[in-house]
Tab-separated table of C-alpha atoms in Angstrom:
chain	number	residue	atom	x	y	z
A	29	MET	CA	-50.419	-100.193	-3.897
A	30	LEU	CA	-47.478	-98.741	-1.980
A	31	GLN	CA	-47.505	-101.735	0.358
A	32	LYS	CA	-47.241	-104.171	-2.579
A	33	ILE	CA	-44.339	-102.232	-4.095
A	34	SER	CA	-42.573	-102.222	-0.734
A	35	GLN	CA	-43.025	-105.981	-0.376
A	36	ARG	CA	-41.597	-106.604	-3.881
A	37	LEU	CA	-38.568	-104.410	-3.183
A	38	GLN	CA	-37.953	-106.258	0.068
A	39	ALA	CA	-38.155	-109.628	-1.703
A	40	THR	CA	-35.717	-108.475	-4.400
A	41	ARG	CA	-33.302	-107.219	-1.757
A	42	THR	CA	-33.452	-110.551	0.063
A	43	LYS	CA	-32.662	-112.474	-3.146
A	44	CYS	CA	-29.659	-110.237	-3.893
A	45	VAL	CA	-28.274	-110.674	-0.381
A	46	ASP	CA	-28.682	-114.456	-0.593
A	47	ALA	CA	-26.955	-114.572	-3.968
A	48	PHE	CA	-24.025	-112.488	-2.662
A	49	LYS	CA	-23.675	-114.774	0.348
A	50	GLY	CA	-23.607	-117.784	-1.952
A	51	VAL	CA	-20.801	-116.314	-4.071
A	52	SER	CA	-18.863	-115.321	-0.933
A	53	GLU	CA	-19.177	-118.833	0.480
A	54	ASP	CA	-17.990	-120.367	-2.827
A	55	VAL	CA	-14.957	-118.092	-2.921
A	56	SER	CA	-14.034	-118.596	0.733
A	57	ASP	CA	-14.694	-122.340	0.767
A	58	GLY	CA	-13.481	-123.789	-2.487
A	59	ARG	CA	-12.557	-121.055	-5.034
A	60	PRO	CA	-10.138	-118.469	-3.582
A	61	TRP	CA	-8.542	-118.210	-7.040
A	62	LEU	CA	-11.606	-116.303	-8.237
A	63	ARG	CA	-10.948	-113.481	-5.814
A	64	LEU	CA	-7.255	-113.446	-6.698
A	65	ALA	CA	-8.058	-113.384	-10.394
A	66	LEU	CA	-10.394	-110.424	-9.954
A	67	ILE	CA	-7.827	-108.535	-7.873
A	68	GLY	CA	-5.104	-109.294	-10.435
A	69	LEU	CA	-7.314	-108.106	-13.276
A	70	LEU	CA	-8.036	-104.832	-11.492
A	71	VAL	CA	-4.340	-104.268	-10.781
A	72	VAL	CA	-3.399	-104.893	-14.433
A	73	LEU	CA	-6.161	-102.569	-15.624
A	74	LEU	CA	-4.999	-99.851	-13.228
A	75	ILE	CA	-1.398	-100.211	-14.440
A	76	LEU	CA	-2.515	-99.957	-18.084
A	77	ILE	CA	-4.569	-96.839	-17.344
A	78	VAL	CA	-1.680	-95.084	-15.581
A	79	TRP	CA	0.803	-96.206	-18.249
A	80	GLY	CA	-1.544	-95.043	-21.004
A	81	TRP	CA	-1.956	-91.661	-19.312
A	82	PHE	CA	1.807	-91.153	-19.300
A	83	LYS	CA	2.213	-92.324	-22.906
A	84	SER	CA	-0.555	-90.019	-24.114
A	85	GLN	CA	1.129	-86.866	-22.803
A	86	GLU	CA	2.176	-84.492	-25.561
A	87	PRO	CA	5.824	-83.379	-25.492
A	88	ASP	CA	6.686	-79.771	-24.753
A	89	THR	CA	8.175	-77.530	-27.407
A	90	PHE	CA	11.954	-77.278	-27.431
A	91	GLU	CA	14.507	-74.670	-28.415
A	92	VAL	CA	16.086	-75.377	-31.781
A	93	ALA	CA	19.525	-73.785	-31.237
A	94	PRO	CA	20.702	-76.017	-28.338
A	95	ARG	CA	19.678	-79.180	-30.216
A	96	ILE	CA	21.935	-78.248	-33.134
A	97	LEU	CA	25.022	-78.636	-30.929
A	98	THR	CA	24.167	-82.302	-30.365
A	99	TYR	CA	24.709	-82.968	-34.082
A	100	VAL	CA	27.474	-80.602	-35.197
A	101	PRO	CA	30.397	-78.817	-33.463
A	102	PRO	CA	29.977	-75.093	-32.578
A	103	GLU	CA	32.059	-73.865	-35.517
A	104	GLN	CA	29.636	-75.506	-37.966
A	105	VAL	CA	26.393	-74.244	-36.451
A	106	ALA	CA	26.243	-71.291	-38.834
A	107	VAL	CA	26.344	-73.475	-41.972
A	108	LYS	CA	23.210	-72.886	-44.020
A	109	GLY	CA	20.697	-75.691	-43.758
A	110	VAL	CA	21.989	-77.118	-40.491
A	111	ALA	CA	19.124	-75.694	-38.402
A	112	THR	CA	16.411	-76.985	-40.743
A	113	THR	CA	17.988	-80.424	-41.157
A	114	VAL	CA	18.618	-80.883	-37.430
A	115	THR	CA	15.072	-79.778	-36.643
A	116	LEU	CA	13.656	-82.418	-38.983
A	117	LEU	CA	15.709	-85.072	-37.182
A	118	GLU	CA	14.786	-83.830	-33.715
A	119	VAL	CA	11.066	-83.569	-34.482
A	120	MET	CA	11.150	-87.163	-35.711
A	121	GLU	CA	13.130	-88.258	-32.643
A	122	VAL	CA	10.572	-86.741	-30.271
A	123	MET	CA	7.669	-88.229	-32.228
A	124	LEU	CA	9.185	-91.726	-32.198
A	125	ASP	CA	9.793	-91.577	-28.440
A	126	GLY	CA	6.778	-93.532	-27.203
A	127	TYR	CA	5.319	-94.045	-30.695
A	128	VAL	CA	1.824	-95.580	-30.486
A	129	SER	CA	0.337	-95.317	-33.991
A	130	ASN	CA	1.235	-98.921	-34.813
A	131	ASP	CA	0.567	-100.449	-31.383
A	132	ILE	CA	-1.762	-103.450	-31.370
A	133	PHE	CA	-1.757	-104.046	-27.595
A	134	PRO	CA	-2.991	-101.934	-24.676
A	135	PRO	CA	-2.487	-99.217	-23.722
A	136	GLY	CA	-1.176	-97.915	-27.054
A	137	VAL	CA	-4.090	-99.300	-29.052
A	138	TRP	CA	-6.460	-97.132	-26.972
A	139	LEU	CA	-4.533	-93.858	-27.368
A	140	ASP	CA	-6.101	-92.552	-30.563
A	141	ASN	CA	-5.509	-88.911	-29.572
A	142	ARG	CA	-1.770	-89.485	-29.322
A	143	ALA	CA	-1.824	-91.416	-32.613
A	144	ASN	CA	-3.538	-88.526	-34.398
A	145	TRP	CA	-1.076	-86.082	-32.850
A	146	GLU	CA	1.759	-88.193	-34.281
A	147	TYR	CA	0.099	-88.201	-37.689
A	148	GLY	CA	-0.102	-84.406	-37.674
A	149	VAL	CA	3.626	-84.214	-36.893
A	150	LEU	CA	4.396	-86.765	-39.581
A	151	ILE	CA	2.567	-84.773	-42.266
A	152	GLN	CA	4.807	-81.763	-41.608
A	153	VAL	CA	7.922	-83.950	-41.618
A	154	ARG	CA	6.923	-85.416	-44.977
A	155	ASP	CA	6.343	-81.960	-46.451
A	156	LEU	CA	9.690	-80.685	-45.181
A	157	SER	CA	11.487	-83.794	-46.450
A	158	LYS	CA	9.928	-83.245	-49.875
A	159	ALA	CA	11.005	-79.585	-49.847
A	160	LEU	CA	14.549	-80.586	-48.901
A	161	ARG	CA	14.673	-83.076	-51.739
A	162	GLU	CA	13.042	-80.960	-54.441
A	163	ALA	CA	13.988	-77.369	-53.578
A	164	TYR	CA	16.357	-76.622	-50.714
A	165	SER	CA	19.125	-78.992	-51.846
A	166	ARG	CA	18.930	-78.077	-55.549
A	167	SER	CA	20.176	-74.944	-57.277
A	168	GLN	CA	17.599	-75.121	-60.077
A	169	SER	CA	14.933	-77.396	-61.557
A	170	GLN	CA	17.417	-79.128	-63.869
A	171	SER	CA	19.966	-79.940	-61.140
A	172	VAL	CA	20.496	-83.443	-59.766
A	173	GLU	CA	18.685	-84.520	-56.604
A	174	ASP	CA	20.681	-85.414	-53.511
A	175	LYS	CA	20.891	-89.207	-53.363
A	176	ALA	CA	20.410	-89.469	-49.586
A	177	LEU	CA	17.315	-87.254	-49.652
A	178	MET	CA	15.929	-89.283	-52.556
A	179	ILE	CA	16.060	-92.350	-50.299
A	180	ALA	CA	14.845	-90.580	-47.148
A	181	ASP	CA	11.678	-89.168	-48.677
A	182	PRO	CA	10.026	-92.555	-49.444
A	183	HIS	CA	10.980	-93.865	-46.003
A	184	PHE	CA	9.091	-91.010	-44.318
A	185	ASN	CA	6.065	-91.754	-46.498
A	186	PHE	CA	5.878	-95.333	-45.261
A	187	ASP	CA	2.627	-96.520	-43.628
A	188	ASN	CA	2.485	-94.995	-40.134
A	189	SER	CA	0.556	-97.960	-38.656
A	190	SER	CA	2.655	-100.923	-39.817
A	191	TRP	CA	3.454	-103.138	-36.827
A	192	ILE	CA	5.793	-105.732	-38.307
A	193	MET	CA	7.588	-106.801	-41.515
A	194	PRO	CA	8.778	-104.068	-41.520
A	195	ASN	CA	7.664	-101.962	-38.609
A	196	THR	CA	7.114	-98.242	-38.958
A	197	GLU	CA	9.824	-97.133	-36.558
A	198	LYS	CA	12.479	-99.045	-38.512
A	199	GLU	CA	11.467	-97.378	-41.771
A	200	TYR	CA	11.415	-93.894	-40.276
A	201	ARG	CA	14.821	-94.351	-38.636
A	202	ALA	CA	16.216	-95.521	-41.965
A	203	GLY	CA	15.027	-92.226	-43.423
A	204	MET	CA	16.570	-90.316	-40.517
A	205	ASN	CA	19.897	-92.014	-41.170
A	206	GLN	CA	19.807	-90.760	-44.757
A	207	VAL	CA	19.047	-87.221	-43.594
A	208	LEU	CA	21.924	-87.499	-41.138
A	209	ASP	CA	24.200	-88.519	-44.019
A	210	TYR	CA	23.081	-85.382	-45.875
A	211	LEU	CA	23.804	-83.288	-42.778
A	212	ASN	CA	27.300	-84.729	-42.378
A	213	ARG	CA	28.144	-83.937	-45.998
A	214	LEU	CA	26.572	-80.509	-45.680
A	215	VAL	CA	28.968	-79.392	-42.935
A	216	ASP	CA	32.045	-81.051	-44.437
A	217	GLU	CA	34.094	-78.409	-46.250
A	218	ASP	CA	36.039	-81.075	-48.131
A	219	ARG	CA	32.911	-82.587	-49.652
A	220	HIS	CA	30.735	-80.585	-52.004
A	221	SER	CA	28.053	-83.170	-52.760
A	222	ALA	CA	25.480	-81.605	-50.422
A	223	GLN	CA	24.166	-78.051	-50.545
A	224	PHE	CA	21.357	-75.990	-49.023
A	225	TYR	CA	20.140	-73.007	-51.025
A	226	ALA	CA	18.477	-70.419	-48.772
A	227	ARG	CA	16.569	-68.485	-51.419
A	228	ALA	CA	13.223	-66.718	-51.299
A	229	ASP	CA	11.733	-68.922	-54.019
A	230	ASN	CA	12.717	-72.099	-52.151
A	231	LEU	CA	11.121	-70.838	-48.944
A	232	ASN	CA	8.027	-69.823	-50.887
A	233	TYR	CA	7.825	-73.331	-52.354
A	234	TRP	CA	7.619	-74.938	-48.909
A	235	LEU	CA	5.287	-72.273	-47.506
A	236	ALA	CA	2.826	-72.994	-50.332
A	237	THR	CA	2.510	-76.553	-49.056
A	238	VAL	CA	2.114	-75.368	-45.464
A	239	GLU	CA	-0.583	-72.943	-46.569
A	240	SER	CA	-2.510	-75.767	-48.227
A	241	ARG	CA	-2.191	-78.027	-45.159
A	242	LEU	CA	-3.353	-75.374	-42.707
A	243	GLY	CA	-6.232	-74.349	-44.949
A	244	SER	CA	-7.493	-77.928	-45.023
A	245	LEU	CA	-7.113	-78.316	-41.250
A	246	SER	CA	-8.986	-75.078	-40.643
A	247	GLN	CA	-11.938	-76.247	-42.741
A	248	ARG	CA	-12.034	-79.668	-41.072
A	249	LEU	CA	-11.936	-78.096	-37.621
A	250	SER	CA	-14.711	-75.648	-38.496
A	251	ALA	CA	-16.880	-78.518	-39.749
A	252	SER	CA	-17.215	-79.804	-36.176
A	253	VAL	CA	-20.508	-77.897	-35.812
A	254	GLY	CA	-21.726	-78.574	-39.341
A	255	GLN	CA	-21.862	-76.010	-42.133
A	256	ARG	CA	-23.801	-75.469	-45.316
A	257	ARG	CA	-21.299	-74.263	-47.899
A	258	LEU	CA	-21.761	-72.967	-51.412
A	259	ASN	CA	-19.755	-74.837	-54.004
A	260	THR	CA	-16.891	-72.523	-55.053
A	261	ASP	CA	-14.781	-75.163	-56.837
A	262	LEU	CA	-14.835	-73.332	-60.178
A	263	ALA	CA	-15.023	-69.754	-58.895
A	264	GLY	CA	-12.742	-67.255	-60.579
A	265	ASP	CA	-12.444	-68.977	-63.969
A	266	SER	CA	-15.348	-68.958	-66.404
A	267	ALA	CA	-13.686	-71.628	-68.583
A	268	ALA	CA	-12.946	-74.040	-65.727
A	269	VAL	CA	-14.550	-77.495	-65.830
A	270	LYS	CA	-14.474	-80.590	-63.613
A	271	SER	CA	-14.985	-84.307	-64.044
A	272	THR	CA	-18.485	-84.737	-62.561
A	273	ASP	CA	-21.315	-82.499	-61.434
A	274	THR	CA	-21.636	-81.677	-57.735
A	275	PRO	CA	-24.412	-79.944	-55.777
A	276	GLU	CA	-24.345	-76.153	-55.650
A	277	GLU	CA	-24.727	-76.283	-51.885
A	278	ILE	CA	-23.350	-79.003	-49.620
A	279	GLU	CA	-23.472	-79.692	-45.890
A	280	ILE	CA	-20.190	-80.600	-44.226
A	281	LYS	CA	-20.041	-81.955	-40.691
A	282	THR	CA	-17.313	-83.910	-38.929
A	283	PRO	CA	-18.698	-87.113	-37.339
A	284	TRP	CA	-18.745	-86.681	-33.575
A	285	LEU	CA	-16.393	-89.647	-33.081
A	286	GLU	CA	-13.779	-87.913	-35.264
A	287	VAL	CA	-13.902	-84.441	-33.708
A	288	ASP	CA	-11.082	-85.166	-31.258
A	289	ASP	CA	-9.075	-86.907	-34.006
A	290	VAL	CA	-9.017	-83.783	-36.171
A	291	PHE	CA	-8.279	-81.605	-33.130
A	292	TYR	CA	-5.184	-83.573	-32.125
A	293	GLU	CA	-3.981	-83.905	-35.708
A	294	ALA	CA	-4.066	-80.108	-35.975
A	295	ARG	CA	-2.302	-79.822	-32.623
A	296	GLY	CA	0.473	-82.154	-33.793
A	297	SER	CA	0.918	-80.289	-37.083
A	298	ALA	CA	1.138	-76.976	-35.253
A	299	TRP	CA	3.695	-78.407	-32.794
A	300	ALA	CA	5.960	-79.544	-35.629
A	301	LEU	CA	5.543	-76.280	-37.556
A	302	ILE	CA	6.604	-74.213	-34.558
A	303	HIS	CA	10.023	-75.860	-34.561
A	304	ILE	CA	10.437	-75.901	-38.335
A	305	LEU	CA	9.592	-72.192	-38.582
A	306	ARG	CA	12.088	-71.398	-35.828
A	307	ALA	CA	14.727	-73.224	-37.873
A	308	VAL	CA	13.657	-71.319	-40.992
A	309	GLU	CA	14.245	-68.071	-39.112
A	310	ILE	CA	17.876	-69.150	-38.649
A	311	ASP	CA	18.619	-70.530	-42.115
A	312	PHE	CA	16.719	-67.866	-44.054
A	313	ALA	CA	17.676	-64.931	-41.834
A	314	GLU	CA	19.145	-62.864	-44.684
A	315	VAL	CA	16.135	-63.495	-46.931
A	316	LEU	CA	13.688	-62.480	-44.221
A	317	GLU	CA	15.752	-59.427	-43.335
A	318	LYS	CA	15.895	-58.277	-46.948
A	319	LYS	CA	12.120	-58.576	-47.225
A	320	ASN	CA	11.663	-57.083	-43.741
A	321	ALA	CA	9.629	-60.202	-42.975
A	322	GLY	CA	11.209	-61.297	-39.703
A	323	VAL	CA	8.306	-59.946	-37.652
A	324	SER	CA	5.806	-61.691	-39.930
A	325	MET	CA	7.548	-65.008	-39.287
A	326	GLN	CA	7.546	-64.402	-35.537
A	327	GLN	CA	3.824	-63.638	-35.611
A	328	ILE	CA	3.111	-66.930	-37.386
A	329	VAL	CA	5.045	-68.805	-34.705
A	330	ARG	CA	3.172	-66.935	-31.973
A	331	GLU	CA	-0.206	-67.871	-33.433
A	332	LEU	CA	0.841	-71.519	-33.600
A	333	GLU	CA	2.199	-71.457	-30.048
A	334	ALA	CA	-1.312	-70.579	-28.851
A	335	THR	CA	-2.516	-73.949	-30.180
A	336	GLN	CA	-0.297	-75.716	-27.626
A	337	GLU	CA	-2.016	-74.320	-24.537
A	338	ALA	CA	-3.123	-76.917	-21.997
A	339	VAL	CA	-6.547	-78.493	-22.547
A	340	PHE	CA	-8.211	-78.576	-19.129
A	341	SER	CA	-11.283	-80.479	-20.265
A	342	PRO	CA	-11.050	-84.298	-20.032
A	343	VAL	CA	-12.711	-84.508	-23.466
A	344	ILE	CA	-12.744	-82.316	-26.570
A	345	LEU	CA	-16.052	-80.472	-26.316
A	346	ASN	CA	-18.133	-79.906	-29.418
A	347	GLY	CA	-20.634	-77.267	-28.412
A	348	SER	CA	-22.381	-75.143	-31.011
A	349	GLY	CA	-20.735	-71.925	-32.139
A	350	PHE	CA	-22.590	-69.658	-29.685
A	351	GLY	CA	-23.968	-72.340	-27.377
A	352	VAL	CA	-23.532	-72.992	-23.669
A	353	LEU	CA	-20.678	-75.482	-24.065
A	354	ALA	CA	-17.266	-74.639	-25.495
A	355	ASN	CA	-16.139	-75.847	-28.889
A	356	HIS	CA	-12.434	-76.622	-28.757
A	357	SER	CA	-12.271	-77.304	-32.501
A	358	LEU	CA	-13.481	-73.795	-33.365
A	359	VAL	CA	-10.902	-72.248	-31.034
A	360	MET	CA	-8.172	-74.311	-32.679
A	361	ALA	CA	-9.508	-73.349	-36.128
A	362	SER	CA	-9.235	-69.682	-35.169
A	363	TYR	CA	-5.524	-69.945	-34.368
A	364	ILE	CA	-4.804	-72.098	-37.422
A	365	SER	CA	-6.675	-69.704	-39.728
A	366	ARG	CA	-4.810	-66.674	-38.405
A	367	ALA	CA	-1.469	-68.424	-38.856
A	368	ASN	CA	-2.503	-69.418	-42.370
A	369	ALA	CA	-3.499	-65.848	-43.234
A	370	ALA	CA	-0.096	-64.637	-42.028
A	371	ILE	CA	1.630	-67.276	-44.187
A	372	ILE	CA	-0.315	-66.081	-47.242
A	373	ASN	CA	0.851	-62.517	-46.585
A	374	LEU	CA	4.424	-63.713	-46.094
A	375	ARG	CA	4.371	-65.625	-49.387
A	376	GLU	CA	3.153	-62.509	-51.222
A	377	LEU	CA	5.981	-60.546	-49.621
A	378	LEU	CA	8.574	-63.151	-50.636
A	379	ALA	CA	7.267	-63.204	-54.217
A	380	GLN	CA	7.840	-59.477	-54.628
A	381	GLY	CA	11.094	-58.357	-56.232
């Protein structure tokens, strides 16, 4: 039996060698272009891989204060709203540098992690733009909206994956130009058409949206291992009703192909929030000092900074909660949840008289 197997292996080996010799003779005799084409293909693939690796790198966090001086002169840095407005512009500028979410060619079309990171940043930009339009720039609910911010807000809500007619970058930069117009009027003492009202209720308005976003991200990250959850949709109100019946207990699990997508979306949102919260510390300094909430704000930023630590694994691992392998999503969910809990406490503090 062993002798027959050995003979068959030897015959197979001989056939493979003969076939290789035949291809080599064809290439050397009459088809050298085949070898050149293969070499060219490998070189192009290598270039795309290296280029994609560079494009997929996440940007580092930056200090807010030095960036303000690139937009306004030093004597206008202290104007209320400048830090928040400049931070919105700078976060968008960094996100658009190497934007891949609407790429249809390699390597951008392969970089789904970077695209999800950009989407997480974009969500925070949209929420801040909405807060600027509806709260920060208005003295009360019956006041008139700022015209530039009215135009900017829809631009930032444009489809993030549109490649052409019009492309996404063009729409977002049109929105940035409107925000820049608001900034220029904000720091101009001779023009009173733009204002920024640094009040506790305005800050609370924006933080409510952030709380909702982080709560959703935390649940999606935790669902990486699968959970059976009791339905608490109507808890706390005996008279509450909903449109259709749902099961009392549901199982929620993120598909394994989407685990890294949710992870990088959360990472992008946290990156943007770090800078926005640093700007809030500047513009709402008096409000935070009055409420003795400066330390609370710093703790939120510190929790979010932990989400930006380097990921040493080549892939986002999805081990079980107490299994042998790590679960990067659960670690991220821990930081996000702690930041969210601190935001809830801060909102309660701001709501107090």
